[in-house]
mmCIF file of C-alpha atoms in Angstrom:
data_model
loop_
_atom_site.group_PDB
_atom_site.id
_atom_site.type_symbol
_atom_site.label_atom_id
_atom_site.label_comp_id
_atom_site.label_asym_id
_atom_site.label_seq_id
_atom_site.Cartn_x
_atom_site.Cartn_y
_atom_site.Cartn_z
ATOM 1 C CA MET A 1 117.248 45.422 -43.018
ATOM 2 C CA ILE A 2 118.818 47.662 -45.643
ATOM 3 C CA ASN A 3 120.965 46.066 -48.309
ATOM 4 C CA PRO A 4 122.461 48.816 -50.504
ATOM 5 C CA GLU A 5 123.767 46.170 -52.934
ATOM 6 C CA HIS A 6 120.205 45.388 -53.935
ATOM 7 C CA ALA A 7 119.311 49.036 -54.480
ATOM 8 C CA ASN A 8 120.989 49.078 -57.895
ATOM 9 C CA PHE A 9 119.315 46.120 -59.586
ATOM 10 C CA PRO A 10 117.034 46.804 -62.561
ATOM 11 C CA ARG A 11 113.296 46.733 -62.114
ATOM 12 C CA ALA A 12 111.534 43.569 -63.194
ATOM 13 C CA THR A 13 109.694 43.379 -66.495
ATOM 14 C CA PHE A 14 106.046 42.416 -66.810
ATOM 15 C CA MET A 15 106.943 39.013 -68.310
ATOM 16 C CA ARG A 16 109.210 38.109 -65.384
ATOM 17 C CA ARG A 17 106.503 39.147 -62.935
ATOM 18 C CA LEU A 18 103.995 37.067 -64.870
ATOM 19 C CA GLY A 19 106.294 34.032 -64.735
ATOM 20 C CA ALA A 20 106.636 34.360 -60.970
ATOM 21 C CA MET A 21 102.868 34.805 -60.630
ATOM 22 C CA VAL A 22 102.255 31.519 -62.449
ATOM 23 C CA TYR A 23 104.626 29.669 -60.096
ATOM 24 C CA ASP A 24 103.164 31.354 -57.030
ATOM 25 C CA THR A 25 99.600 30.571 -58.111
ATOM 26 C CA LEU A 26 100.420 26.870 -57.937
ATOM 27 C CA ILE A 27 101.953 27.272 -54.479
ATOM 28 C CA ALA A 28 99.052 29.454 -53.301
ATOM 29 C CA ALA A 29 96.614 26.771 -54.456
ATOM 30 C CA GLY A 30 98.391 24.310 -52.188
ATOM 31 C CA VAL A 31 98.230 26.752 -49.291
ATOM 32 C CA LEU A 32 94.496 27.197 -49.888
ATOM 33 C CA VAL A 33 93.922 23.426 -50.001
ATOM 34 C CA PHE A 34 95.616 23.112 -46.606
ATOM 35 C CA ALA A 35 93.594 26.055 -45.259
ATOM 36 C CA VAL A 36 90.325 24.567 -46.532
ATOM 37 C CA VAL A 37 91.020 21.195 -44.915
ATOM 38 C CA PHE A 38 92.106 22.765 -41.623
ATOM 39 C CA GLY A 39 89.201 25.237 -41.606
ATOM 40 C CA PHE A 40 86.610 22.631 -42.482
ATOM 41 C CA ILE A 41 87.815 20.312 -39.716
ATOM 42 C CA ALA A 42 87.625 23.202 -37.247
ATOM 43 C CA PHE A 43 84.101 24.070 -38.455
ATOM 44 C CA LEU A 44 83.054 20.419 -38.180
ATOM 45 C CA ILE A 45 84.327 20.255 -34.596
ATOM 46 C CA LEU A 46 82.438 23.447 -33.716
ATOM 47 C CA ILE A 47 79.213 22.006 -35.156
ATOM 48 C CA GLU A 48 79.651 18.567 -33.562
ATOM 49 C CA THR A 49 80.398 19.969 -30.107
ATOM 50 C CA GLY A 50 77.383 22.268 -30.330
ATOM 51 C CA LEU A 51 79.408 25.469 -30.010
ATOM 52 C CA ILE A 52 77.724 26.754 -33.165
ATOM 53 C CA ASN A 53 74.347 25.926 -34.660
ATOM 54 C CA ASN A 54 74.010 23.889 -37.865
ATOM 55 C CA HIS A 55 70.733 25.729 -38.649
ATOM 56 C CA GLY A 56 68.988 22.460 -39.532
ATOM 57 C CA TYR A 57 71.412 21.385 -42.230
ATOM 58 C CA LYS A 58 72.306 17.694 -42.144
ATOM 59 C CA ILE A 59 75.444 18.143 -44.240
ATOM 60 C CA VAL A 60 78.037 20.327 -42.554
ATOM 61 C CA SER A 61 79.299 21.875 -45.797
ATOM 62 C CA ASP A 62 75.739 22.991 -46.603
ATOM 63 C CA ALA A 63 75.633 24.925 -43.338
ATOM 64 C CA LEU A 64 79.044 26.425 -44.040
ATOM 65 C CA LEU A 65 78.060 27.683 -47.478
ATOM 66 C CA ALA A 66 74.370 28.502 -46.946
ATOM 67 C CA VAL A 67 74.365 30.421 -43.662
ATOM 68 C CA PRO A 68 75.448 33.980 -44.566
ATOM 69 C CA LEU A 69 77.443 34.526 -41.355
ATOM 70 C CA TYR A 70 79.354 31.267 -41.722
ATOM 71 C CA LYS A 71 79.954 31.847 -45.428
ATOM 72 C CA GLY A 72 81.238 35.374 -44.781
ATOM 73 C CA ILE A 73 83.607 34.214 -42.043
ATOM 74 C CA TRP A 74 84.770 31.344 -44.278
ATOM 75 C CA GLN A 75 85.555 33.653 -47.186
ATOM 76 C CA LEU A 76 87.300 36.131 -44.892
ATOM 77 C CA TYR A 77 89.390 33.300 -43.393
ATOM 78 C CA LEU A 78 90.499 32.072 -46.822
ATOM 79 C CA THR A 79 91.254 35.617 -48.015
ATOM 80 C CA ILE A 80 93.328 36.412 -44.920
ATOM 81 C CA THR A 81 95.177 33.088 -45.254
ATOM 82 C CA LEU A 82 96.124 33.792 -48.860
ATOM 83 C CA ALA A 83 97.057 37.417 -48.174
ATOM 84 C CA SER A 84 99.154 36.324 -45.200
ATOM 85 C CA PHE A 85 101.038 33.815 -47.341
ATOM 86 C CA TYR A 86 102.224 36.603 -49.629
ATOM 87 C CA ALA A 87 102.696 39.218 -46.902
ATOM 88 C CA TYR A 88 104.841 36.903 -44.779
ATOM 89 C CA PHE A 89 107.283 36.036 -47.547
ATOM 90 C CA TRP A 90 107.390 39.546 -49.001
ATOM 91 C CA SER A 91 108.193 41.101 -45.616
ATOM 92 C CA LYS A 92 110.577 38.369 -44.451
ATOM 93 C CA SER A 93 112.849 38.005 -47.473
ATOM 94 C CA GLY A 94 111.221 39.995 -50.260
ATOM 95 C CA GLN A 95 110.566 36.816 -52.224
ATOM 96 C CA THR A 96 108.059 34.030 -52.560
ATOM 97 C CA LEU A 97 109.263 30.735 -53.986
ATOM 98 C CA GLY A 98 108.069 31.727 -57.451
ATOM 99 C CA MET A 99 109.886 35.046 -57.198
ATOM 100 C CA ARG A 100 113.062 33.320 -56.090
ATOM 101 C CA THR A 101 112.893 31.046 -59.131
ATOM 102 C CA TRP A 102 112.575 34.076 -61.409
ATOM 103 C CA ARG A 103 115.193 36.011 -59.357
ATOM 104 C CA LEU A 104 112.778 38.760 -58.324
ATOM 105 C CA LYS A 105 112.670 40.622 -55.049
ATOM 106 C CA ILE A 106 110.258 43.175 -53.574
ATOM 107 C CA GLN A 107 112.022 45.958 -51.693
ATOM 108 C CA HIS A 108 112.109 49.661 -51.093
ATOM 109 C CA PRO A 109 114.319 51.572 -53.557
ATOM 110 C CA ASN A 110 117.153 51.710 -50.974
ATOM 111 C CA GLY A 111 117.236 47.892 -50.780
ATOM 112 C CA GLN A 112 115.313 47.645 -47.490
ATOM 113 C CA ASN A 113 112.750 44.877 -47.075
ATOM 114 C CA ILE A 114 109.153 46.035 -46.913
ATOM 115 C CA SER A 115 107.230 45.869 -43.648
ATOM 116 C CA MET A 116 104.381 43.458 -42.976
ATOM 117 C CA MET A 117 101.913 46.371 -43.268
ATOM 118 C CA ALA A 118 103.354 47.385 -46.642
ATOM 119 C CA ALA A 119 103.155 43.753 -47.755
ATOM 120 C CA TYR A 120 99.449 43.581 -46.881
ATOM 121 C CA ALA A 121 98.938 46.890 -48.674
ATOM 122 C CA ARG A 122 100.656 45.399 -51.748
ATOM 123 C CA VAL A 123 98.197 42.513 -51.680
ATOM 124 C CA VAL A 124 95.268 44.939 -51.681
ATOM 125 C CA TRP A 125 96.697 47.293 -54.316
ATOM 126 C CA SER A 126 97.733 44.484 -56.648
ATOM 127 C CA LEU A 127 94.047 43.857 -57.393
ATOM 128 C CA LEU A 128 94.700 40.131 -57.991
ATOM 129 C CA GLY A 129 97.588 40.897 -60.329
ATOM 130 C CA ILE A 130 95.714 43.478 -62.392
ATOM 131 C CA GLY A 131 97.825 46.241 -60.829
ATOM 132 C CA ASN A 132 100.739 44.956 -62.902
ATOM 133 C CA ILE A 133 99.072 46.334 -66.046
ATOM 134 C CA PHE A 134 100.270 49.755 -64.863
ATOM 135 C CA ILE A 135 103.805 48.682 -65.850
ATOM 136 C CA PHE A 136 102.806 49.290 -69.478
ATOM 137 C CA LEU A 137 101.647 52.811 -68.614
ATOM 138 C CA SER A 138 104.809 53.660 -66.700
ATOM 139 C CA ALA A 139 108.228 54.402 -68.146
ATOM 140 C CA ASP A 140 109.876 53.393 -64.857
ATOM 141 C CA LYS A 141 108.302 49.860 -64.788
ATOM 142 C CA LEU A 142 106.311 50.468 -61.604
ATOM 143 C CA ALA A 143 103.022 48.663 -61.044
ATOM 144 C CA LEU A 144 100.125 50.173 -59.104
ATOM 145 C CA GLN A 145 101.094 48.267 -55.940
ATOM 146 C CA ASP A 146 104.698 49.490 -56.298
ATOM 147 C CA ARG A 147 103.617 53.116 -56.440
ATOM 148 C CA MET A 148 101.125 52.838 -53.594
ATOM 149 C CA THR A 149 103.584 51.134 -51.216
ATOM 150 C CA ARG A 150 106.724 53.010 -52.328
ATOM 151 C CA SER A 151 108.397 49.740 -53.249
ATOM 152 C CA GLU A 152 109.720 48.051 -56.361
ATOM 153 C CA VAL A 153 110.254 44.598 -57.804
ATOM 154 C CA VAL A 154 113.831 44.146 -58.954
ATOM 155 C CA GLN A 155 115.552 41.448 -60.942
ATOM 156 C CA LEU A 156 118.489 40.082 -58.966
ATOM 157 C CA SER A 157 121.691 38.614 -60.316
ATOM 158 C CA LYS A 158 122.304 34.897 -59.779
ATOM 159 C CA GLU A 159 124.762 35.682 -56.979
ATOM 160 C CA ALA A 160 122.421 38.060 -55.178
ATOM 161 C CA ASN A 161 119.582 35.567 -55.471
ATOM 162 C CA GLU A 162 121.533 33.084 -53.352
ATOM 163 C CA MET A 163 120.385 35.158 -50.333
ATOM 164 C CA LYS A 164 123.650 34.650 -48.426
ATOM 165 C CA ASN A 165 124.087 38.352 -47.727
ATOM 166 C CA TRP A 166 120.566 39.361 -46.799
ATOM 167 C CA ARG A 167 118.917 36.704 -44.689
ATOM 168 C CA ARG A 168 117.505 37.972 -41.448
#
């Protein structure tokens, strides 16, 4: 969805991005706690039903963290869960809850929301937030993930942040 009204907002500063990142880190921690509980219960069921081998470990968490295959799948699951949290909100509305609080939105320069693929690419290119350092090296306030996905983070007005005009 293209919203030309949002195409003219100024790009977000590093400090505003940092503020939103702090908020979102707290929310992401909650998402990860839920994912860990859900994933561990699923792993426990798989072990108890005999669908996967416990490799001689008496404590299920030992098997999960000591068997390389299980550990790799576990880490991949948690990484995909966290990346999907950000990608979903960035592609749906352009904002996570932390970004909404700080009145920030991710979009293409014409005001269009980014696609799910672009959102996942942003997760990769952000390098756990380190990509934002590029804002200091850029006169146009673009981070590495902005450049690589042809998107931008803008600071919305209070009225535009109400999201009345751009919900899907």
